[in-house]
Amino acid sequence: MTTQTLPSASLIKRFAAMVYDSLLVMAVAMAYGAAYVSIKYAVFHTDLPTGERAKMGTEGFVGLILVVECFFWFFWCRGGQTLGMRAWRLQLRQTNGQFASLPQAMVRGLVAPISLALIGLGYWWRLWDKEGRTWHDIASHTQVVQLPKNKKS
């Protein structure tokens, strides 16, 4: 099934899926932070000055961004859905109906935060695009589509 046969996902459902996914991303970020700080201070015996909090530093922050990006890349390439997207029956696809490739997921993962950071302008663009695409849809040559409801027998 190509993306032309399925409707583009609405902004409300995209944002709802983002809320679900943000909860998962927070859990992943907390687990990463705990693991990183534990390794930094326990394994490498980095001294923590008295009264100072454990810090990840620049390298830890870069690692966190990479872990969050990998979270999305994995799900977009393997089934086209994060858990939040699955809850709202949304799926990321190429125009030919295939799931996103890793380079497409990477482009999408880099452009989507910019789309959101600019007061959501990259998302609001969907309202003017004839095909209902956001900036990151256009940049990655993918589209988030609304899947039909499953018919129960």
Short mmCIF file of N, CA and C in Angstrom, two decimals:
data_model
loop_
_atom_site.label_atom_id
_atom_site.label_comp_id
_atom_site.label_asym_id
_atom_site.label_seq_id
_atom_site.Cartn_x
_atom_site.Cartn_y
_atom_site.Cartn_z
N MET A 1 0.85 -1.18 0.00
CA MET A 1 0.00 0.00 0.00
C MET A 1 0.89 1.24 0.00
N THR A 2 0.72 2.17 -0.95
CA THR A 2 1.52 3.38 -1.03
C THR A 2 0.93 4.46 -0.14
N THR A 3 1.70 5.52 0.07
CA THR A 3 1.21 6.60 0.91
C THR A 3 0.09 7.38 0.24
N GLN A 4 -0.04 7.28 -1.09
CA GLN A 4 -1.12 7.99 -1.77
C GLN A 4 -2.49 7.42 -1.42
N THR A 5 -2.55 6.16 -1.01
CA THR A 5 -3.84 5.54 -0.69
C THR A 5 -4.24 5.75 0.77
N LEU A 6 -3.35 6.30 1.57
CA LEU A 6 -3.63 6.56 2.99
C LEU A 6 -3.58 8.06 3.25
N PRO A 7 -4.45 8.57 4.12
CA PRO A 7 -4.43 10.00 4.41
C PRO A 7 -3.23 10.39 5.26
N SER A 8 -2.78 11.61 5.07
CA SER A 8 -1.70 12.16 5.89
C SER A 8 -2.21 12.33 7.33
N ALA A 9 -1.35 12.07 8.29
CA ALA A 9 -1.73 12.18 9.70
C ALA A 9 -1.97 13.64 10.08
N SER A 10 -3.00 13.87 10.86
CA SER A 10 -3.34 15.23 11.30
C SER A 10 -2.31 15.72 12.31
N LEU A 11 -2.25 17.04 12.46
CA LEU A 11 -1.33 17.63 13.44
C LEU A 11 -1.69 17.21 14.86
N ILE A 12 -2.97 17.13 15.16
CA ILE A 12 -3.39 16.76 16.51
C ILE A 12 -2.91 15.36 16.86
N LYS A 13 -3.06 14.43 15.94
CA LYS A 13 -2.61 13.06 16.21
C LYS A 13 -1.09 12.98 16.25
N ARG A 14 -0.41 13.76 15.43
CA ARG A 14 1.06 13.79 15.48
C ARG A 14 1.52 14.30 16.85
N PHE A 15 0.90 15.39 17.32
CA PHE A 15 1.27 15.94 18.62
C PHE A 15 0.91 14.99 19.75
N ALA A 16 -0.22 14.29 19.65
CA ALA A 16 -0.61 13.31 20.67
C ALA A 16 0.42 12.18 20.73
N ALA A 17 0.88 11.71 19.58
CA ALA A 17 1.90 10.67 19.54
C ALA A 17 3.20 11.19 20.15
N MET A 18 3.50 12.47 19.91
CA MET A 18 4.72 13.06 20.49
C MET A 18 4.65 13.07 22.02
N VAL A 19 3.46 13.31 22.57
CA VAL A 19 3.31 13.30 24.03
C VAL A 19 3.60 11.90 24.56
N TYR A 20 3.02 10.88 23.95
CA TYR A 20 3.28 9.50 24.36
C TYR A 20 4.78 9.20 24.27
N ASP A 21 5.36 9.54 23.13
CA ASP A 21 6.78 9.23 22.91
C ASP A 21 7.68 10.01 23.86
N SER A 22 7.27 11.22 24.24
CA SER A 22 8.10 11.99 25.16
C SER A 22 8.24 11.29 26.51
N LEU A 23 7.19 10.58 26.93
CA LEU A 23 7.28 9.83 28.19
C LEU A 23 8.30 8.70 28.08
N LEU A 24 8.29 8.02 26.93
CA LEU A 24 9.29 6.97 26.71
C LEU A 24 10.69 7.54 26.61
N VAL A 25 10.82 8.66 25.93
CA VAL A 25 12.13 9.29 25.76
C VAL A 25 12.68 9.73 27.12
N MET A 26 11.80 10.23 27.99
CA MET A 26 12.26 10.61 29.34
C MET A 26 12.78 9.40 30.09
N ALA A 27 12.10 8.27 29.98
CA ALA A 27 12.57 7.05 30.65
C ALA A 27 13.92 6.60 30.09
N VAL A 28 14.05 6.64 28.76
CA VAL A 28 15.32 6.27 28.12
C VAL A 28 16.42 7.23 28.55
N ALA A 29 16.11 8.53 28.61
CA ALA A 29 17.09 9.53 29.01
C ALA A 29 17.53 9.34 30.46
N MET A 30 16.59 9.02 31.33
CA MET A 30 16.95 8.79 32.73
C MET A 30 17.83 7.54 32.88
N ALA A 31 17.49 6.49 32.15
CA ALA A 31 18.30 5.27 32.20
C ALA A 31 19.70 5.54 31.66
N TYR A 32 19.78 6.26 30.55
CA TYR A 32 21.09 6.61 29.98
C TYR A 32 21.89 7.45 30.98
N GLY A 33 21.24 8.47 31.56
CA GLY A 33 21.94 9.34 32.50
C GLY A 33 22.46 8.57 33.70
N ALA A 34 21.65 7.68 34.23
CA ALA A 34 22.08 6.88 35.38
C ALA A 34 23.25 5.98 35.00
N ALA A 35 23.16 5.33 33.84
CA ALA A 35 24.25 4.46 33.39
C ALA A 35 25.52 5.26 33.13
N TYR A 36 25.39 6.40 32.46
CA TYR A 36 26.56 7.21 32.12
C TYR A 36 27.26 7.72 33.38
N VAL A 37 26.49 8.28 34.29
CA VAL A 37 27.08 8.82 35.51
C VAL A 37 27.67 7.70 36.36
N SER A 38 27.00 6.55 36.42
CA SER A 38 27.54 5.41 37.18
C SER A 38 28.87 4.95 36.62
N ILE A 39 28.94 4.84 35.31
CA ILE A 39 30.20 4.42 34.67
C ILE A 39 31.27 5.47 34.88
N LYS A 40 30.90 6.73 34.69
CA LYS A 40 31.88 7.82 34.81
C LYS A 40 32.48 7.88 36.22
N TYR A 41 31.64 7.74 37.23
CA TYR A 41 32.13 7.91 38.60
C TYR A 41 32.54 6.60 39.28
N ALA A 42 31.94 5.49 38.93
CA ALA A 42 32.26 4.22 39.60
C ALA A 42 33.37 3.46 38.87
N VAL A 43 33.23 3.32 37.58
CA VAL A 43 34.19 2.52 36.82
C VAL A 43 35.49 3.28 36.59
N PHE A 44 35.37 4.55 36.20
CA PHE A 44 36.58 5.34 35.91
C PHE A 44 37.10 6.11 37.12
N HIS A 45 36.45 5.91 38.27
CA HIS A 45 36.88 6.50 39.54
C HIS A 45 37.11 8.00 39.44
N THR A 46 36.21 8.67 38.75
CA THR A 46 36.27 10.13 38.69
C THR A 46 35.83 10.65 40.05
N ASP A 47 36.61 11.55 40.61
CA ASP A 47 36.27 12.11 41.92
C ASP A 47 35.19 13.15 41.80
N LEU A 48 34.27 13.10 42.72
CA LEU A 48 33.19 14.07 42.78
C LEU A 48 33.49 14.97 43.97
N PRO A 49 33.79 16.24 43.71
CA PRO A 49 34.10 17.15 44.82
C PRO A 49 32.96 17.22 45.83
N THR A 50 33.29 17.48 47.07
CA THR A 50 32.30 17.55 48.14
C THR A 50 31.27 18.63 47.83
N GLY A 51 30.01 18.27 47.96
CA GLY A 51 28.92 19.21 47.74
C GLY A 51 28.55 19.42 46.27
N GLU A 52 29.24 18.75 45.36
CA GLU A 52 28.93 18.93 43.94
C GLU A 52 28.05 17.78 43.45
N ARG A 53 27.16 18.09 42.53
CA ARG A 53 26.30 17.06 41.95
C ARG A 53 27.05 16.36 40.81
N ALA A 54 26.63 15.15 40.56
CA ALA A 54 27.19 14.41 39.43
C ALA A 54 26.74 15.11 38.14
N LYS A 55 27.67 15.27 37.21
CA LYS A 55 27.36 15.93 35.95
C LYS A 55 27.75 15.04 34.79
N MET A 56 26.98 15.13 33.70
CA MET A 56 27.30 14.35 32.52
C MET A 56 28.35 15.05 31.68
N GLY A 57 28.36 16.36 31.66
CA GLY A 57 29.30 17.10 30.84
C GLY A 57 28.89 17.09 29.37
N THR A 58 29.70 17.71 28.56
CA THR A 58 29.40 17.82 27.13
C THR A 58 29.35 16.47 26.46
N GLU A 59 30.31 15.61 26.77
CA GLU A 59 30.35 14.29 26.12
C GLU A 59 29.13 13.45 26.50
N GLY A 60 28.68 13.58 27.73
CA GLY A 60 27.48 12.86 28.16
C GLY A 60 26.23 13.39 27.47
N PHE A 61 26.17 14.71 27.28
CA PHE A 61 25.02 15.31 26.60
C PHE A 61 24.98 14.89 25.14
N VAL A 62 26.12 14.89 24.48
CA VAL A 62 26.18 14.44 23.08
C VAL A 62 25.74 12.99 22.98
N GLY A 63 26.17 12.17 23.92
CA GLY A 63 25.76 10.77 23.96
C GLY A 63 24.25 10.64 24.16
N LEU A 64 23.68 11.49 25.00
CA LEU A 64 22.24 11.48 25.24
C LEU A 64 21.48 11.80 23.97
N ILE A 65 21.91 12.81 23.25
CA ILE A 65 21.26 13.18 21.99
C ILE A 65 21.33 12.01 21.01
N LEU A 66 22.48 11.35 20.94
CA LEU A 66 22.64 10.21 20.04
C LEU A 66 21.72 9.05 20.45
N VAL A 67 21.60 8.78 21.73
CA VAL A 67 20.73 7.71 22.22
C VAL A 67 19.26 8.01 21.87
N VAL A 68 18.84 9.25 22.06
CA VAL A 68 17.45 9.63 21.74
C VAL A 68 17.21 9.51 20.24
N GLU A 69 18.16 9.99 19.43
CA GLU A 69 18.02 9.87 17.98
C GLU A 69 17.96 8.40 17.57
N CYS A 70 18.81 7.56 18.13
CA CYS A 70 18.81 6.12 17.80
C CYS A 70 17.49 5.47 18.17
N PHE A 71 16.88 5.91 19.25
CA PHE A 71 15.56 5.42 19.66
C PHE A 71 14.57 5.60 18.50
N PHE A 72 14.50 6.81 17.97
CA PHE A 72 13.57 7.08 16.88
C PHE A 72 13.99 6.38 15.60
N TRP A 73 15.27 6.42 15.25
CA TRP A 73 15.75 5.77 14.01
C TRP A 73 15.37 4.30 14.01
N PHE A 74 15.57 3.63 15.14
CA PHE A 74 15.28 2.20 15.25
C PHE A 74 13.81 1.92 14.92
N PHE A 75 12.92 2.64 15.58
CA PHE A 75 11.49 2.38 15.39
C PHE A 75 11.00 2.80 14.01
N TRP A 76 11.50 3.92 13.49
CA TRP A 76 11.08 4.37 12.17
C TRP A 76 11.52 3.41 11.07
N CYS A 77 12.69 2.83 11.23
CA CYS A 77 13.20 1.90 10.20
C CYS A 77 12.63 0.49 10.37
N ARG A 78 12.26 0.13 11.58
CA ARG A 78 11.77 -1.21 11.87
C ARG A 78 10.27 -1.17 12.16
N GLY A 79 9.48 -1.00 11.17
CA GLY A 79 8.04 -1.01 11.34
C GLY A 79 7.37 0.34 11.16
N GLY A 80 8.17 1.41 11.09
CA GLY A 80 7.62 2.73 10.82
C GLY A 80 6.84 3.37 11.95
N GLN A 81 6.90 2.78 13.15
CA GLN A 81 6.09 3.30 14.25
C GLN A 81 6.84 3.28 15.57
N THR A 82 6.76 4.39 16.29
CA THR A 82 7.15 4.40 17.69
C THR A 82 5.92 3.95 18.49
N LEU A 83 6.05 3.79 19.78
CA LEU A 83 4.90 3.37 20.57
C LEU A 83 3.78 4.40 20.52
N GLY A 84 4.14 5.68 20.58
CA GLY A 84 3.12 6.73 20.48
C GLY A 84 2.42 6.73 19.14
N MET A 85 3.18 6.48 18.07
CA MET A 85 2.58 6.41 16.74
C MET A 85 1.65 5.22 16.63
N ARG A 86 2.03 4.12 17.25
CA ARG A 86 1.19 2.91 17.22
C ARG A 86 -0.14 3.16 17.94
N ALA A 87 -0.07 3.87 19.05
CA ALA A 87 -1.29 4.15 19.82
C ALA A 87 -2.29 4.97 19.00
N TRP A 88 -1.80 5.82 18.13
CA TRP A 88 -2.67 6.68 17.32
C TRP A 88 -2.80 6.18 15.88
N ARG A 89 -2.32 4.97 15.61
CA ARG A 89 -2.38 4.36 14.28
C ARG A 89 -1.70 5.21 13.21
N LEU A 90 -0.54 5.74 13.55
CA LEU A 90 0.26 6.52 12.60
C LEU A 90 1.44 5.67 12.17
N GLN A 91 1.90 5.90 10.96
CA GLN A 91 3.06 5.14 10.48
C GLN A 91 3.88 6.01 9.54
N LEU A 92 5.18 5.91 9.68
CA LEU A 92 6.10 6.63 8.81
C LEU A 92 6.44 5.74 7.62
N ARG A 93 6.24 6.27 6.43
CA ARG A 93 6.50 5.51 5.21
C ARG A 93 7.14 6.39 4.15
N GLN A 94 7.84 5.73 3.24
CA GLN A 94 8.28 6.40 2.03
C GLN A 94 7.07 6.51 1.11
N THR A 95 7.18 7.28 0.04
CA THR A 95 6.05 7.44 -0.87
C THR A 95 5.67 6.13 -1.56
N ASN A 96 6.62 5.18 -1.67
CA ASN A 96 6.30 3.90 -2.30
C ASN A 96 5.72 2.89 -1.31
N GLY A 97 5.50 3.30 -0.07
CA GLY A 97 4.90 2.42 0.93
C GLY A 97 5.90 1.69 1.81
N GLN A 98 7.18 1.74 1.46
CA GLN A 98 8.21 1.07 2.26
C GLN A 98 8.49 1.87 3.53
N PHE A 99 9.09 1.20 4.52
CA PHE A 99 9.50 1.90 5.72
C PHE A 99 10.71 2.78 5.40
N ALA A 100 10.96 3.75 6.24
CA ALA A 100 12.08 4.67 6.03
C ALA A 100 13.41 3.93 6.10
N SER A 101 14.34 4.37 5.28
CA SER A 101 15.70 3.84 5.35
C SER A 101 16.43 4.57 6.48
N LEU A 102 17.58 4.07 6.88
CA LEU A 102 18.34 4.72 7.95
C LEU A 102 18.73 6.14 7.57
N PRO A 103 19.24 6.41 6.36
CA PRO A 103 19.54 7.81 6.02
C PRO A 103 18.31 8.72 6.08
N GLN A 104 17.15 8.21 5.66
CA GLN A 104 15.94 9.01 5.74
C GLN A 104 15.56 9.28 7.20
N ALA A 105 15.67 8.27 8.04
CA ALA A 105 15.36 8.43 9.46
C ALA A 105 16.32 9.43 10.10
N MET A 106 17.58 9.39 9.69
CA MET A 106 18.57 10.31 10.25
C MET A 106 18.26 11.76 9.85
N VAL A 107 17.92 11.97 8.58
CA VAL A 107 17.56 13.32 8.13
C VAL A 107 16.33 13.80 8.90
N ARG A 108 15.35 12.93 9.01
CA ARG A 108 14.12 13.28 9.72
C ARG A 108 14.42 13.62 11.17
N GLY A 109 15.27 12.82 11.80
CA GLY A 109 15.63 13.04 13.21
C GLY A 109 16.40 14.33 13.44
N LEU A 110 17.08 14.82 12.42
CA LEU A 110 17.80 16.08 12.55
C LEU A 110 16.92 17.29 12.22
N VAL A 111 16.01 17.16 11.28
CA VAL A 111 15.17 18.28 10.86
C VAL A 111 13.96 18.47 11.79
N ALA A 112 13.40 17.39 12.34
CA ALA A 112 12.20 17.49 13.18
C ALA A 112 12.40 18.41 14.40
N PRO A 113 13.51 18.31 15.13
CA PRO A 113 13.69 19.24 16.26
C PRO A 113 13.77 20.71 15.82
N ILE A 114 14.35 20.94 14.64
CA ILE A 114 14.41 22.31 14.11
C ILE A 114 13.00 22.78 13.77
N SER A 115 12.21 21.88 13.16
CA SER A 115 10.81 22.20 12.83
C SER A 115 10.03 22.59 14.08
N LEU A 116 10.29 21.92 15.16
CA LEU A 116 9.59 22.19 16.41
C LEU A 116 10.14 23.44 17.10
N ALA A 117 11.46 23.60 17.07
CA ALA A 117 12.10 24.72 17.76
C ALA A 117 11.71 26.08 17.17
N LEU A 118 11.39 26.12 15.90
CA LEU A 118 10.99 27.38 15.27
C LEU A 118 9.49 27.62 15.44
N ILE A 119 9.06 27.57 16.70
CA ILE A 119 7.67 27.77 17.09
C ILE A 119 6.75 26.79 16.36
N GLY A 120 7.29 25.63 16.04
CA GLY A 120 6.50 24.59 15.39
C GLY A 120 6.21 24.86 13.92
N LEU A 121 6.91 25.84 13.33
CA LEU A 121 6.63 26.23 11.95
C LEU A 121 6.74 25.07 10.97
N GLY A 122 7.73 24.19 11.20
CA GLY A 122 7.88 23.04 10.32
C GLY A 122 6.71 22.08 10.38
N TYR A 123 6.04 22.04 11.53
CA TYR A 123 4.83 21.22 11.67
C TYR A 123 3.62 21.93 11.07
N TRP A 124 3.50 23.23 11.36
CA TRP A 124 2.36 24.01 10.84
C TRP A 124 2.37 24.05 9.32
N TRP A 125 3.54 23.84 8.72
CA TRP A 125 3.67 23.82 7.27
C TRP A 125 2.71 22.80 6.65
N ARG A 126 2.39 21.77 7.40
CA ARG A 126 1.48 20.72 6.92
C ARG A 126 0.13 21.30 6.48
N LEU A 127 -0.27 22.39 7.12
CA LEU A 127 -1.56 23.01 6.80
C LEU A 127 -1.58 23.64 5.41
N TRP A 128 -0.40 24.03 4.89
CA TRP A 128 -0.32 24.67 3.58
C TRP A 128 0.15 23.73 2.48
N ASP A 129 0.79 22.64 2.85
CA ASP A 129 1.31 21.70 1.86
C ASP A 129 0.14 20.89 1.29
N LYS A 130 0.09 20.80 -0.03
CA LYS A 130 -1.02 20.09 -0.69
C LYS A 130 -1.07 18.61 -0.32
N GLU A 131 0.09 18.03 0.03
CA GLU A 131 0.14 16.61 0.40
C GLU A 131 0.14 16.41 1.91
N GLY A 132 0.01 17.48 2.69
CA GLY A 132 -0.04 17.37 4.14
C GLY A 132 1.28 17.00 4.77
N ARG A 133 2.39 17.49 4.18
CA ARG A 133 3.72 17.14 4.69
C ARG A 133 4.31 18.26 5.55
N THR A 134 5.10 17.86 6.52
CA THR A 134 5.85 18.79 7.35
C THR A 134 7.24 18.96 6.74
N TRP A 135 8.03 19.88 7.30
CA TRP A 135 9.38 20.09 6.77
C TRP A 135 10.20 18.81 6.81
N HIS A 136 10.11 18.07 7.91
CA HIS A 136 10.92 16.86 8.03
C HIS A 136 10.39 15.75 7.14
N ASP A 137 9.10 15.75 6.83
CA ASP A 137 8.57 14.82 5.82
C ASP A 137 9.21 15.13 4.47
N ILE A 138 9.22 16.41 4.10
CA ILE A 138 9.76 16.84 2.81
C ILE A 138 11.26 16.55 2.73
N ALA A 139 12.00 16.91 3.78
CA ALA A 139 13.46 16.73 3.77
C ALA A 139 13.86 15.26 3.69
N SER A 140 13.09 14.38 4.33
CA SER A 140 13.45 12.96 4.38
C SER A 140 12.75 12.12 3.31
N HIS A 141 11.91 12.74 2.51
CA HIS A 141 11.14 12.01 1.47
C HIS A 141 10.31 10.89 2.09
N THR A 142 9.69 11.21 3.21
CA THR A 142 8.80 10.28 3.90
C THR A 142 7.51 11.01 4.25
N GLN A 143 6.55 10.27 4.79
CA GLN A 143 5.32 10.90 5.24
C GLN A 143 4.70 10.06 6.35
N VAL A 144 4.11 10.75 7.32
CA VAL A 144 3.38 10.07 8.38
C VAL A 144 1.94 9.94 7.91
N VAL A 145 1.47 8.70 7.85
CA VAL A 145 0.12 8.43 7.36
C VAL A 145 -0.76 7.88 8.48
N GLN A 146 -2.04 8.04 8.30
CA GLN A 146 -3.04 7.51 9.23
C GLN A 146 -3.44 6.13 8.75
N LEU A 147 -3.21 5.11 9.57
CA LEU A 147 -3.62 3.75 9.19
C LEU A 147 -5.10 3.55 9.48
N PRO A 148 -5.76 2.69 8.71
CA PRO A 148 -7.19 2.44 8.96
C PRO A 148 -7.37 1.63 10.24
N LYS A 149 -8.58 1.73 10.79
CA LYS A 149 -8.91 0.93 11.98
C LYS A 149 -8.98 -0.53 11.58
N ASN A 150 -8.49 -1.39 12.49
CA ASN A 150 -8.60 -2.84 12.23
C ASN A 150 -10.04 -3.27 12.45
N LYS A 151 -10.53 -4.05 11.52
CA LYS A 151 -11.89 -4.58 11.65
C LYS A 151 -11.85 -5.83 12.51
N LYS A 152 -12.61 -5.81 13.60
CA LYS A 152 -12.64 -6.97 14.50
C LYS A 152 -13.66 -7.95 14.00
N SER A 153 -13.30 -9.25 14.04
CA SER A 153 -14.24 -10.27 13.56
C SER A 153 -15.04 -10.87 14.69
#
